[in-house]
Amino acid sequence: QAQLVQSGSELKKPGASVKVSCKASGYTFTSYAVNWVRQAPGQGLEWMGWINTNTGNPTYAQGFTGRFVFSLDTSVSTAYLQISSLKPEDTAVYYCARYGDMTPDYWGQGTLVTVSS
Amino acid sequence: QTVVTQEPSLTVSPGGTVTLTCASSTGAVTSAYYPNWFQQKPGQAPRALIYSTTNKHSWTPARFSGSLLGGKAALTLSGVQPEDEAEYYCLLYYGGARVFGGGTKLTVL
């Protein structure tokens, strides 16, 4: 059974950076893309983009270019989301999800990133 | 900017039937938008229910079904259970990009 396990909650100051990990197990990592989704407190889901786990090529949604970087370490079946120059409005739960057959089917448990001085 | 619109809230009685819809600002939703539906309960990650308009995941209860209805994607719950109270989100595909709807808060009362 596929499983995605994300790293723990983070508390960061404005201007700092954070790197969230998403470790996959139970399937061949490079057979499925990884999507990233943001959910601000009390708000809906926002699709941030995805990364091709074969080529490492990322695609970013509007509003998630510049400070957001998707990366991989296929040797440990892990995807990463790095956010730089953090702002208070980046405070949110960030989810990774396995993507195949036009669906994000298995999701990580989410990582809360809090940005506060 | 593309906007995907869902009913903000709906209420249904236990055992009843309710249909949630998902509209696109670009026009009628078709199967080419590969509509997906997700359920999210408070404090939990979203759970995938329906993909590519009508397809169920292996864990999706039989009472959930997806369709196209009047130019929108639709999620129908038949024989609603108290545990179906949750937020429901649709996701549409726009040639490389994906956009979530704003979500529908379903109350079972």
mmCIF file with all atom_site columns, C-alpha atoms in Angstrom:
data_model
loop_
_atom_site.group_PDB
_atom_site.id
_atom_site.type_symbol
_atom_site.label_atom_id
_atom_site.label_alt_id
_atom_site.label_comp_id
_atom_site.label_asym_id
_atom_site.label_entity_id
_atom_site.label_seq_id
_atom_site.pdbx_PDB_ins_code
_atom_site.Cartn_x
_atom_site.Cartn_y
_atom_site.Cartn_z
_atom_site.occupancy
_atom_site.B_iso_or_equiv
_atom_site.pdbx_formal_charge
_atom_site.auth_seq_id
_atom_site.auth_comp_id
_atom_site.auth_asym_id
_atom_site.auth_atom_id
_atom_site.pdbx_PDB_model_num
ATOM 1   C CA . GLN A 1 1   ? 0.000   0.000  0.000   1.00 0.00 ? 1   GLN A CA 1
ATOM 2   C CA . ALA A 1 2   ? 1.355   3.385  -0.984  1.00 0.00 ? 2   ALA A CA 1
ATOM 3   C CA . GLN A 1 3   ? 2.222   5.762  1.817   1.00 0.00 ? 3   GLN A CA 1
ATOM 4   C CA . LEU A 1 4   ? 3.592   9.285  1.932   1.00 0.00 ? 4   LEU A CA 1
ATOM 5   C CA . VAL A 1 5   ? 5.091   10.499 5.204   1.00 0.00 ? 5   VAL A CA 1
ATOM 6   C CA . GLN A 1 6   ? 5.915   14.166 5.600   1.00 0.00 ? 6   GLN A CA 1
ATOM 7   C CA . SER A 1 7   ? 8.299   15.908 7.964   1.00 0.00 ? 7   SER A CA 1
ATOM 8   C CA . GLY A 1 8   ? 7.106   17.566 11.137  1.00 0.00 ? 8   GLY A CA 1
ATOM 9   C CA . SER A 1 9   ? 5.786   21.023 11.883  1.00 0.00 ? 9   SER A CA 1
ATOM 10  C CA . GLU A 1 10  ? 8.073   24.011 11.496  1.00 0.00 ? 10  GLU A CA 1
ATOM 11  C CA . LEU A 1 11  ? 8.132   27.416 13.163  1.00 0.00 ? 11  LEU A CA 1
ATOM 12  C CA . LYS A 1 12  ? 10.134  29.981 11.227  1.00 0.00 ? 12  LYS A CA 1
ATOM 13  C CA . LYS A 1 13  ? 10.781  33.696 11.339  1.00 0.00 ? 13  LYS A CA 1
ATOM 14  C CA . PRO A 1 14  ? 9.972   35.945 8.399   1.00 0.00 ? 14  PRO A CA 1
ATOM 15  C CA . GLY A 1 15  ? 12.768  35.921 5.858   1.00 0.00 ? 15  GLY A CA 1
ATOM 16  C CA . ALA A 1 16  ? 13.966  32.429 6.774   1.00 0.00 ? 16  ALA A CA 1
ATOM 17  C CA . SER A 1 17  ? 13.723  29.308 4.614   1.00 0.00 ? 17  SER A CA 1
ATOM 18  C CA . VAL A 1 18  ? 12.091  25.949 5.196   1.00 0.00 ? 18  VAL A CA 1
ATOM 19  C CA . LYS A 1 19  ? 12.378  22.548 3.521   1.00 0.00 ? 19  LYS A CA 1
ATOM 20  C CA . VAL A 1 20  ? 9.516   20.076 3.814   1.00 0.00 ? 20  VAL A CA 1
ATOM 21  C CA . SER A 1 21  ? 10.123  16.430 2.969   1.00 0.00 ? 21  SER A CA 1
ATOM 22  C CA . CYS A 1 22  ? 7.723   13.822 1.641   1.00 0.00 ? 22  CYS A CA 1
ATOM 23  C CA . LYS A 1 23  ? 8.981   10.229 1.833   1.00 0.00 ? 23  LYS A CA 1
ATOM 24  C CA . ALA A 1 24  ? 7.204   7.656  -0.316  1.00 0.00 ? 24  ALA A CA 1
ATOM 25  C CA . SER A 1 25  ? 6.951   3.932  0.297   1.00 0.00 ? 25  SER A CA 1
ATOM 26  C CA . GLY A 1 26  ? 4.949   0.974  -0.951  1.00 0.00 ? 26  GLY A CA 1
ATOM 27  C CA . TYR A 1 27  ? 5.303   1.743  -4.664  1.00 0.00 ? 27  TYR A CA 1
ATOM 28  C CA . THR A 1 28  ? 7.910   2.598  -7.281  1.00 0.00 ? 28  THR A CA 1
ATOM 29  C CA . PHE A 1 29  ? 8.654   6.254  -6.594  1.00 0.00 ? 29  PHE A CA 1
ATOM 30  C CA . THR A 1 30  ? 9.575   7.151  -10.163 1.00 0.00 ? 30  THR A CA 1
ATOM 31  C CA . SER A 1 31  ? 6.341   5.720  -11.586 1.00 0.00 ? 31  SER A CA 1
ATOM 32  C CA . TYR A 1 32  ? 4.202   8.552  -10.234 1.00 0.00 ? 32  TYR A CA 1
ATOM 33  C CA . ALA A 1 33  ? 4.524   12.321 -10.102 1.00 0.00 ? 33  ALA A CA 1
ATOM 34  C CA . VAL A 1 34  ? 4.291   14.260 -6.851  1.00 0.00 ? 34  VAL A CA 1
ATOM 35  C CA . ASN A 1 35  ? 1.878   17.155 -6.452  1.00 0.00 ? 35  ASN A CA 1
ATOM 36  C CA . TRP A 1 36  ? 2.106   19.844 -3.775  1.00 0.00 ? 36  TRP A CA 1
ATOM 37  C CA . VAL A 1 37  ? -0.966  21.491 -2.249  1.00 0.00 ? 37  VAL A CA 1
ATOM 38  C CA . ARG A 1 38  ? -1.267  24.358 0.226   1.00 0.00 ? 38  ARG A CA 1
ATOM 39  C CA . GLN A 1 39  ? -4.015  24.992 2.750   1.00 0.00 ? 39  GLN A CA 1
ATOM 40  C CA . ALA A 1 40  ? -3.923  28.232 4.702   1.00 0.00 ? 40  ALA A CA 1
ATOM 41  C CA . PRO A 1 41  ? -5.646  28.255 8.112   1.00 0.00 ? 41  PRO A CA 1
ATOM 42  C CA . GLY A 1 42  ? -9.405  27.949 7.678   1.00 0.00 ? 42  GLY A CA 1
ATOM 43  C CA . GLN A 1 43  ? -9.093  28.117 3.893   1.00 0.00 ? 43  GLN A CA 1
ATOM 44  C CA . GLY A 1 44  ? -9.462  25.781 0.954   1.00 0.00 ? 44  GLY A CA 1
ATOM 45  C CA . LEU A 1 45  ? -6.951  23.744 -1.007  1.00 0.00 ? 45  LEU A CA 1
ATOM 46  C CA . GLU A 1 46  ? -4.577  25.407 -3.475  1.00 0.00 ? 46  GLU A CA 1
ATOM 47  C CA . TRP A 1 47  ? -2.704  23.411 -6.108  1.00 0.00 ? 47  TRP A CA 1
ATOM 48  C CA . MET A 1 48  ? 0.929   24.543 -6.042  1.00 0.00 ? 48  MET A CA 1
ATOM 49  C CA . GLY A 1 49  ? 2.309   22.424 -8.855  1.00 0.00 ? 49  GLY A CA 1
ATOM 50  C CA . TRP A 1 50  ? 4.014   19.114 -9.433  1.00 0.00 ? 50  TRP A CA 1
ATOM 51  C CA . ILE A 1 51  ? 7.342   17.457 -10.077 1.00 0.00 ? 51  ILE A CA 1
ATOM 52  C CA . ASN A 1 52  ? 8.083   14.722 -12.595 1.00 0.00 ? 52  ASN A CA 1
ATOM 53  C CA . THR A 1 53  ? 9.880   12.044 -10.588 1.00 0.00 ? 53  THR A CA 1
ATOM 54  C CA . ASN A 1 54  ? 11.541  10.622 -13.710 1.00 0.00 ? 54  ASN A CA 1
ATOM 55  C CA . THR A 1 55  ? 13.101  13.805 -15.012 1.00 0.00 ? 55  THR A CA 1
ATOM 56  C CA . GLY A 1 56  ? 13.023  16.012 -11.922 1.00 0.00 ? 56  GLY A CA 1
ATOM 57  C CA . ASN A 1 57  ? 11.283  18.684 -13.985 1.00 0.00 ? 57  ASN A CA 1
ATOM 58  C CA . PRO A 1 58  ? 9.034   20.878 -11.808 1.00 0.00 ? 58  PRO A CA 1
ATOM 59  C CA . THR A 1 59  ? 5.917   22.777 -12.862 1.00 0.00 ? 59  THR A CA 1
ATOM 60  C CA . TYR A 1 60  ? 4.697   25.632 -10.682 1.00 0.00 ? 60  TYR A CA 1
ATOM 61  C CA . ALA A 1 61  ? 1.206   27.074 -10.520 1.00 0.00 ? 61  ALA A CA 1
ATOM 62  C CA . GLN A 1 62  ? 0.643   30.807 -10.782 1.00 0.00 ? 62  GLN A CA 1
ATOM 63  C CA . GLY A 1 63  ? 1.516   32.386 -7.488  1.00 0.00 ? 63  GLY A CA 1
ATOM 64  C CA . PHE A 1 64  ? 4.104   29.761 -6.633  1.00 0.00 ? 64  PHE A CA 1
ATOM 65  C CA . THR A 1 65  ? 7.027   30.836 -8.756  1.00 0.00 ? 65  THR A CA 1
ATOM 66  C CA . GLY A 1 66  ? 10.270  32.322 -7.491  1.00 0.00 ? 66  GLY A CA 1
ATOM 67  C CA . ARG A 1 67  ? 10.331  31.446 -3.787  1.00 0.00 ? 67  ARG A CA 1
ATOM 68  C CA . PHE A 1 68  ? 9.048   27.879 -4.099  1.00 0.00 ? 68  PHE A CA 1
ATOM 69  C CA . VAL A 1 69  ? 11.248  25.010 -5.260  1.00 0.00 ? 69  VAL A CA 1
ATOM 70  C CA . PHE A 1 70  ? 10.322  21.357 -5.768  1.00 0.00 ? 70  PHE A CA 1
ATOM 71  C CA . SER A 1 71  ? 13.128  18.811 -5.731  1.00 0.00 ? 71  SER A CA 1
ATOM 72  C CA . LEU A 1 72  ? 13.775  15.103 -5.391  1.00 0.00 ? 72  LEU A CA 1
ATOM 73  C CA . ASP A 1 73  ? 16.160  12.546 -3.976  1.00 0.00 ? 73  ASP A CA 1
ATOM 74  C CA . THR A 1 74  ? 15.148  9.403  -5.816  1.00 0.00 ? 74  THR A CA 1
ATOM 75  C CA . SER A 1 75  ? 17.738  7.330  -3.916  1.00 0.00 ? 75  SER A CA 1
ATOM 76  C CA . VAL A 1 76  ? 15.557  7.677  -0.822  1.00 0.00 ? 76  VAL A CA 1
ATOM 77  C CA . SER A 1 77  ? 12.182  8.041  -2.599  1.00 0.00 ? 77  SER A CA 1
ATOM 78  C CA . THR A 1 78  ? 11.703  11.525 -1.216  1.00 0.00 ? 78  THR A CA 1
ATOM 79  C CA . ALA A 1 79  ? 10.316  14.751 -2.633  1.00 0.00 ? 79  ALA A CA 1
ATOM 80  C CA . TYR A 1 80  ? 11.029  18.148 -1.150  1.00 0.00 ? 80  TYR A CA 1
ATOM 81  C CA . LEU A 1 81  ? 9.371   21.544 -1.054  1.00 0.00 ? 81  LEU A CA 1
ATOM 82  C CA . GLN A 1 82  ? 11.613  24.453 -0.190  1.00 0.00 ? 82  GLN A CA 1
ATOM 83  C CA . ILE A 1 83  ? 10.229  27.912 0.489   1.00 0.00 ? 83  ILE A CA 1
ATOM 84  C CA . SER A 1 84  ? 12.609  30.834 0.811   1.00 0.00 ? 84  SER A CA 1
ATOM 85  C CA . SER A 1 85  ? 12.142  34.397 2.103   1.00 0.00 ? 85  SER A CA 1
ATOM 86  C CA . LEU A 1 86  ? 9.211   33.231 4.199   1.00 0.00 ? 86  LEU A CA 1
ATOM 87  C CA . LYS A 1 87  ? 6.321   35.615 4.828   1.00 0.00 ? 87  LYS A CA 1
ATOM 88  C CA . PRO A 1 88  ? 3.576   35.405 7.446   1.00 0.00 ? 88  PRO A CA 1
ATOM 89  C CA . GLU A 1 89  ? 1.096   34.637 4.655   1.00 0.00 ? 89  GLU A CA 1
ATOM 90  C CA . ASP A 1 90  ? 3.034   31.427 3.900   1.00 0.00 ? 90  ASP A CA 1
ATOM 91  C CA . THR A 1 91  ? 1.650   30.040 7.155   1.00 0.00 ? 91  THR A CA 1
ATOM 92  C CA . ALA A 1 92  ? -0.248  26.957 6.050   1.00 0.00 ? 92  ALA A CA 1
ATOM 93  C CA . VAL A 1 93  ? -0.393  23.193 5.967   1.00 0.00 ? 93  VAL A CA 1
ATOM 94  C CA . TYR A 1 94  ? 1.512   21.843 2.979   1.00 0.00 ? 94  TYR A CA 1
ATOM 95  C CA . TYR A 1 95  ? 0.541   18.474 1.513   1.00 0.00 ? 95  TYR A CA 1
ATOM 96  C CA . CYS A 1 96  ? 2.284   16.225 -0.948  1.00 0.00 ? 96  CYS A CA 1
ATOM 97  C CA . ALA A 1 97  ? 0.274   13.741 -2.992  1.00 0.00 ? 97  ALA A CA 1
ATOM 98  C CA . ARG A 1 98  ? 1.131   10.939 -5.368  1.00 0.00 ? 98  ARG A CA 1
ATOM 99  C CA . TYR A 1 99  ? -0.215  11.671 -8.837  1.00 0.00 ? 99  TYR A CA 1
ATOM 100 C CA . GLY A 1 100 ? -1.045  9.074  -11.481 1.00 0.00 ? 100 GLY A CA 1
ATOM 101 C CA . ASP A 1 101 ? -3.912  8.342  -13.890 1.00 0.00 ? 101 ASP A CA 1
ATOM 102 C CA . MET A 1 102 ? -4.974  11.985 -13.647 1.00 0.00 ? 102 MET A CA 1
ATOM 103 C CA . THR A 1 103 ? -5.562  11.805 -9.916  1.00 0.00 ? 103 THR A CA 1
ATOM 104 C CA . PRO A 1 104 ? -3.751  12.667 -6.690  1.00 0.00 ? 104 PRO A CA 1
ATOM 105 C CA . ASP A 1 105 ? -4.659  9.436  -4.954  1.00 0.00 ? 105 ASP A CA 1
ATOM 106 C CA . TYR A 1 106 ? -2.426  9.010  -1.893  1.00 0.00 ? 106 TYR A CA 1
ATOM 107 C CA . TRP A 1 107 ? -1.697  12.029 0.285   1.00 0.00 ? 107 TRP A CA 1
ATOM 108 C CA . GLY A 1 108 ? 0.824   12.813 2.972   1.00 0.00 ? 108 GLY A CA 1
ATOM 109 C CA . GLN A 1 109 ? -0.427  13.767 6.415   1.00 0.00 ? 109 GLN A CA 1
ATOM 110 C CA . GLY A 1 110 ? 0.496   17.407 5.897   1.00 0.00 ? 110 GLY A CA 1
ATOM 111 C CA . THR A 1 111 ? 3.182   19.661 7.358   1.00 0.00 ? 111 THR A CA 1
ATOM 112 C CA . LEU A 1 112 ? 2.257   22.825 9.229   1.00 0.00 ? 112 LEU A CA 1
ATOM 113 C CA . VAL A 1 113 ? 4.606   25.688 8.515   1.00 0.00 ? 113 VAL A CA 1
ATOM 114 C CA . THR A 1 114 ? 4.124   28.675 10.799  1.00 0.00 ? 114 THR A CA 1
ATOM 115 C CA . VAL A 1 115 ? 5.847   31.964 9.969   1.00 0.00 ? 115 VAL A CA 1
ATOM 116 C CA . SER A 1 116 ? 5.919   34.374 12.872  1.00 0.00 ? 116 SER A CA 1
ATOM 117 C CA . SER A 1 117 ? 8.334   36.770 14.472  1.00 0.00 ? 117 SER A CA 1
ATOM 118 C CA . GLN B 2 1   ? -7.362  33.662 -13.770 1.00 0.00 ? 1   GLN B CA 1
ATOM 119 C CA . THR B 2 2   ? -9.412  30.484 -13.836 1.00 0.00 ? 2   THR B CA 1
ATOM 120 C CA . VAL B 2 3   ? -11.985 30.104 -11.070 1.00 0.00 ? 3   VAL B CA 1
ATOM 121 C CA . VAL B 2 4   ? -13.650 26.847 -10.060 1.00 0.00 ? 4   VAL B CA 1
ATOM 122 C CA . THR B 2 5   ? -16.909 27.352 -8.183  1.00 0.00 ? 5   THR B CA 1
ATOM 123 C CA . GLN B 2 6   ? -18.667 25.054 -5.720  1.00 0.00 ? 6   GLN B CA 1
ATOM 124 C CA . GLU B 2 7   ? -21.659 25.595 -3.457  1.00 0.00 ? 7   GLU B CA 1
ATOM 125 C CA . PRO B 2 8   ? -20.294 27.038 -0.197  1.00 0.00 ? 8   PRO B CA 1
ATOM 126 C CA . SER B 2 9   ? -22.547 24.887 1.941   1.00 0.00 ? 9   SER B CA 1
ATOM 127 C CA . LEU B 2 10  ? -25.267 22.258 1.727   1.00 0.00 ? 10  LEU B CA 1
ATOM 128 C CA . THR B 2 11  ? -27.349 20.456 4.307   1.00 0.00 ? 11  THR B CA 1
ATOM 129 C CA . VAL B 2 12  ? -28.794 16.962 3.966   1.00 0.00 ? 12  VAL B CA 1
ATOM 130 C CA . SER B 2 13  ? -30.719 14.634 6.257   1.00 0.00 ? 13  SER B CA 1
ATOM 131 C CA . PRO B 2 14  ? -29.308 11.233 7.163   1.00 0.00 ? 14  PRO B CA 1
ATOM 132 C CA . GLY B 2 15  ? -30.354 8.702  4.542   1.00 0.00 ? 15  GLY B CA 1
ATOM 133 C CA . GLY B 2 16  ? -31.015 11.406 2.005   1.00 0.00 ? 16  GLY B CA 1
ATOM 134 C CA . THR B 2 17  ? -29.421 12.235 -1.314  1.00 0.00 ? 17  THR B CA 1
ATOM 135 C CA . VAL B 2 18  ? -27.431 15.340 -2.155  1.00 0.00 ? 18  VAL B CA 1
ATOM 136 C CA . THR B 2 19  ? -25.569 16.552 -5.242  1.00 0.00 ? 19  THR B CA 1
ATOM 137 C CA . LEU B 2 20  ? -22.565 18.852 -5.109  1.00 0.00 ? 20  LEU B CA 1
ATOM 138 C CA . THR B 2 21  ? -21.477 20.644 -8.266  1.00 0.00 ? 21  THR B CA 1
ATOM 139 C CA . CYS B 2 22  ? -18.262 22.085 -9.673  1.00 0.00 ? 22  CYS B CA 1
ATOM 140 C CA . ALA B 2 23  ? -18.291 24.800 -12.340 1.00 0.00 ? 23  ALA B CA 1
ATOM 141 C CA . SER B 2 24  ? -15.478 26.339 -14.380 1.00 0.00 ? 24  SER B CA 1
ATOM 142 C CA . SER B 2 25  ? -15.170 30.021 -15.271 1.00 0.00 ? 25  SER B CA 1
ATOM 143 C CA . THR B 2 26  ? -13.927 28.920 -18.718 1.00 0.00 ? 26  THR B CA 1
ATOM 144 C CA . GLY B 2 27  ? -17.232 27.297 -19.660 1.00 0.00 ? 27  GLY B CA 1
ATOM 145 C CA . ALA B 2 28  ? -18.836 23.880 -19.505 1.00 0.00 ? 28  ALA B CA 1
ATOM 146 C CA . VAL B 2 29  ? -16.932 21.178 -17.645 1.00 0.00 ? 29  VAL B CA 1
ATOM 147 C CA . THR B 2 30  ? -16.345 18.083 -19.765 1.00 0.00 ? 30  THR B CA 1
ATOM 148 C CA . SER B 2 31  ? -14.512 14.821 -19.246 1.00 0.00 ? 31  SER B CA 1
ATOM 149 C CA . ALA B 2 32  ? -11.416 16.541 -20.660 1.00 0.00 ? 32  ALA B CA 1
ATOM 150 C CA . TYR B 2 33  ? -11.151 18.383 -17.355 1.00 0.00 ? 33  TYR B CA 1
ATOM 151 C CA . TYR B 2 34  ? -10.711 14.997 -15.582 1.00 0.00 ? 34  TYR B CA 1
ATOM 152 C CA . PRO B 2 35  ? -12.793 16.079 -12.570 1.00 0.00 ? 35  PRO B CA 1
ATOM 153 C CA . ASN B 2 36  ? -11.611 14.768 -9.217  1.00 0.00 ? 36  ASN B CA 1
ATOM 154 C CA . TRP B 2 37  ? -13.443 14.918 -5.899  1.00 0.00 ? 37  TRP B CA 1
ATOM 155 C CA . PHE B 2 38  ? -11.958 14.883 -2.393  1.00 0.00 ? 38  PHE B CA 1
ATOM 156 C CA . GLN B 2 39  ? -13.346 14.681 1.103   1.00 0.00 ? 39  GLN B CA 1
ATOM 157 C CA . GLN B 2 40  ? -11.652 16.467 3.990   1.00 0.00 ? 40  GLN B CA 1
ATOM 158 C CA . LYS B 2 41  ? -12.581 16.237 7.633   1.00 0.00 ? 41  LYS B CA 1
ATOM 159 C CA . PRO B 2 42  ? -11.240 18.667 10.251  1.00 0.00 ? 42  PRO B CA 1
ATOM 160 C CA . GLY B 2 43  ? -7.599  18.078 11.084  1.00 0.00 ? 43  GLY B CA 1
ATOM 161 C CA . GLN B 2 44  ? -7.185  15.436 8.399   1.00 0.00 ? 44  GLN B CA 1
ATOM 162 C CA . ALA B 2 45  ? -5.562  15.287 4.992   1.00 0.00 ? 45  ALA B CA 1
ATOM 163 C CA . PRO B 2 46  ? -7.868  15.239 1.975   1.00 0.00 ? 46  PRO B CA 1
ATOM 164 C CA . ARG B 2 47  ? -9.035  11.816 0.845   1.00 0.00 ? 47  ARG B CA 1
ATOM 165 C CA . ALA B 2 48  ? -9.523  11.091 -2.833  1.00 0.00 ? 48  ALA B CA 1
ATOM 166 C CA . LEU B 2 49  ? -13.030 9.889  -3.737  1.00 0.00 ? 49  LEU B CA 1
ATOM 167 C CA . ILE B 2 50  ? -13.606 10.188 -7.502  1.00 0.00 ? 50  ILE B CA 1
ATOM 168 C CA . TYR B 2 51  ? -11.292 10.665 -10.484 1.00 0.00 ? 51  TYR B CA 1
ATOM 169 C CA . SER B 2 52  ? -11.774 11.240 -14.199 1.00 0.00 ? 52  SER B CA 1
ATOM 170 C CA . THR B 2 53  ? -15.420 12.237 -13.702 1.00 0.00 ? 53  THR B CA 1
ATOM 171 C CA . THR B 2 54  ? -16.893 8.910  -12.626 1.00 0.00 ? 54  THR B CA 1
ATOM 172 C CA . ASN B 2 55  ? -14.169 6.539  -11.444 1.00 0.00 ? 55  ASN B CA 1
ATOM 173 C CA . LYS B 2 56  ? -14.017 5.442  -7.820  1.00 0.00 ? 56  LYS B CA 1
ATOM 174 C CA . HIS B 2 57  ? -10.902 4.567  -5.877  1.00 0.00 ? 57  HIS B CA 1
ATOM 175 C CA . SER B 2 58  ? -10.808 1.159  -4.229  1.00 0.00 ? 58  SER B CA 1
ATOM 176 C CA . TRP B 2 59  ? -11.676 2.727  -0.877  1.00 0.00 ? 59  TRP B CA 1
ATOM 177 C CA . THR B 2 60  ? -14.539 4.936  -2.088  1.00 0.00 ? 60  THR B CA 1
ATOM 178 C CA . PRO B 2 61  ? -17.894 3.926  -0.562  1.00 0.00 ? 61  PRO B CA 1
ATOM 179 C CA . ALA B 2 62  ? -20.506 2.847  -3.099  1.00 0.00 ? 62  ALA B CA 1
ATOM 180 C CA . ARG B 2 63  ? -22.862 5.678  -2.056  1.00 0.00 ? 63  ARG B CA 1
ATOM 181 C CA . PHE B 2 64  ? -20.544 8.231  -3.699  1.00 0.00 ? 64  PHE B CA 1
ATOM 182 C CA . SER B 2 65  ? -20.813 8.735  -7.457  1.00 0.00 ? 65  SER B CA 1
ATOM 183 C CA . GLY B 2 66  ? -19.490 11.243 -9.961  1.00 0.00 ? 66  GLY B CA 1
ATOM 184 C CA . SER B 2 67  ? -21.019 12.587 -13.162 1.00 0.00 ? 67  SER B CA 1
ATOM 185 C CA . LEU B 2 68  ? -21.392 15.556 -15.476 1.00 0.00 ? 68  LEU B CA 1
ATOM 186 C CA . LEU B 2 69  ? -24.576 17.542 -14.959 1.00 0.00 ? 69  LEU B CA 1
ATOM 187 C CA . GLY B 2 70  ? -25.690 20.638 -16.827 1.00 0.00 ? 70  GLY B CA 1
ATOM 188 C CA . GLY B 2 71  ? -22.174 21.693 -17.817 1.00 0.00 ? 71  GLY B CA 1
ATOM 189 C CA . LYS B 2 72  ? -20.713 21.013 -14.386 1.00 0.00 ? 72  LYS B CA 1
ATOM 190 C CA . ALA B 2 73  ? -18.981 18.140 -12.652 1.00 0.00 ? 73  ALA B CA 1
ATOM 191 C CA . ALA B 2 74  ? -21.147 16.617 -9.958  1.00 0.00 ? 74  ALA B CA 1
ATOM 192 C CA . LEU B 2 75  ? -20.697 14.458 -6.882  1.00 0.00 ? 75  LEU B CA 1
ATOM 193 C CA . THR B 2 76  ? -23.795 12.656 -5.636  1.00 0.00 ? 76  THR B CA 1
ATOM 194 C CA . LEU B 2 77  ? -24.104 11.059 -2.221  1.00 0.00 ? 77  LEU B CA 1
ATOM 195 C CA . SER B 2 78  ? -26.990 8.592  -1.917  1.00 0.00 ? 78  SER B CA 1
ATOM 196 C CA . GLY B 2 79  ? -28.050 7.299  1.479   1.00 0.00 ? 79  GLY B CA 1
ATOM 197 C CA . VAL B 2 80  ? -25.998 9.891  3.344   1.00 0.00 ? 80  VAL B CA 1
ATOM 198 C CA . GLN B 2 81  ? -24.382 8.779  6.608   1.00 0.00 ? 81  GLN B CA 1
ATOM 199 C CA . PRO B 2 82  ? -23.509 11.011 9.565   1.00 0.00 ? 82  PRO B CA 1
ATOM 200 C CA . GLU B 2 83  ? -19.821 10.375 8.878   1.00 0.00 ? 83  GLU B CA 1
ATOM 201 C CA . ASP B 2 84  ? -20.189 12.033 5.468   1.00 0.00 ? 84  ASP B CA 1
ATOM 202 C CA . GLU B 2 85  ? -20.275 15.427 7.153   1.00 0.00 ? 85  GLU B CA 1
ATOM 203 C CA . ALA B 2 86  ? -17.120 17.062 5.794   1.00 0.00 ? 86  ALA B CA 1
ATOM 204 C CA . GLU B 2 87  ? -15.706 19.574 3.330   1.00 0.00 ? 87  GLU B CA 1
ATOM 205 C CA . TYR B 2 88  ? -15.705 18.417 -0.282  1.00 0.00 ? 88  TYR B CA 1
ATOM 206 C CA . TYR B 2 89  ? -13.387 19.775 -2.951  1.00 0.00 ? 89  TYR B CA 1
ATOM 207 C CA . CYS B 2 90  ? -13.327 19.301 -6.695  1.00 0.00 ? 90  CYS B CA 1
ATOM 208 C CA . LEU B 2 91  ? -10.184 19.562 -8.810  1.00 0.00 ? 91  LEU B CA 1
ATOM 209 C CA . LEU B 2 92  ? -10.146 20.335 -12.534 1.00 0.00 ? 92  LEU B CA 1
ATOM 210 C CA . TYR B 2 93  ? -7.381  19.892 -15.096 1.00 0.00 ? 93  TYR B CA 1
ATOM 211 C CA . TYR B 2 94  ? -6.444  22.774 -17.410 1.00 0.00 ? 94  TYR B CA 1
ATOM 212 C CA . GLY B 2 95  ? -3.830  21.358 -19.763 1.00 0.00 ? 95  GLY B CA 1
ATOM 213 C CA . GLY B 2 96  ? -0.998  21.072 -17.293 1.00 0.00 ? 96  GLY B CA 1
ATOM 214 C CA . ALA B 2 97  ? -2.354  23.169 -14.474 1.00 0.00 ? 97  ALA B CA 1
ATOM 215 C CA . ARG B 2 98  ? -4.916  22.044 -11.953 1.00 0.00 ? 98  ARG B CA 1
ATOM 216 C CA . VAL B 2 99  ? -7.327  24.211 -9.970  1.00 0.00 ? 99  VAL B CA 1
ATOM 217 C CA . PHE B 2 100 ? -9.284  23.335 -6.853  1.00 0.00 ? 100 PHE B CA 1
ATOM 218 C CA . GLY B 2 101 ? -12.774 24.565 -6.229  1.00 0.00 ? 101 GLY B CA 1
ATOM 219 C CA . GLY B 2 102 ? -13.442 26.583 -3.093  1.00 0.00 ? 102 GLY B CA 1
ATOM 220 C CA . GLY B 2 103 ? -15.027 23.637 -1.327  1.00 0.00 ? 103 GLY B CA 1
ATOM 221 C CA . THR B 2 104 ? -18.522 22.708 -0.143  1.00 0.00 ? 104 THR B CA 1
ATOM 222 C CA . LYS B 2 105 ? -19.215 22.292 3.551   1.00 0.00 ? 105 LYS B CA 1
ATOM 223 C CA . LEU B 2 106 ? -21.689 19.411 3.801   1.00 0.00 ? 106 LEU B CA 1
ATOM 224 C CA . THR B 2 107 ? -23.732 19.256 6.983   1.00 0.00 ? 107 THR B CA 1
ATOM 225 C CA . VAL B 2 108 ? -25.691 16.111 7.853   1.00 0.00 ? 108 VAL B CA 1
ATOM 226 C CA . LEU B 2 109 ? -28.595 17.126 10.043  1.00 0.00 ? 109 LEU B CA 1
#
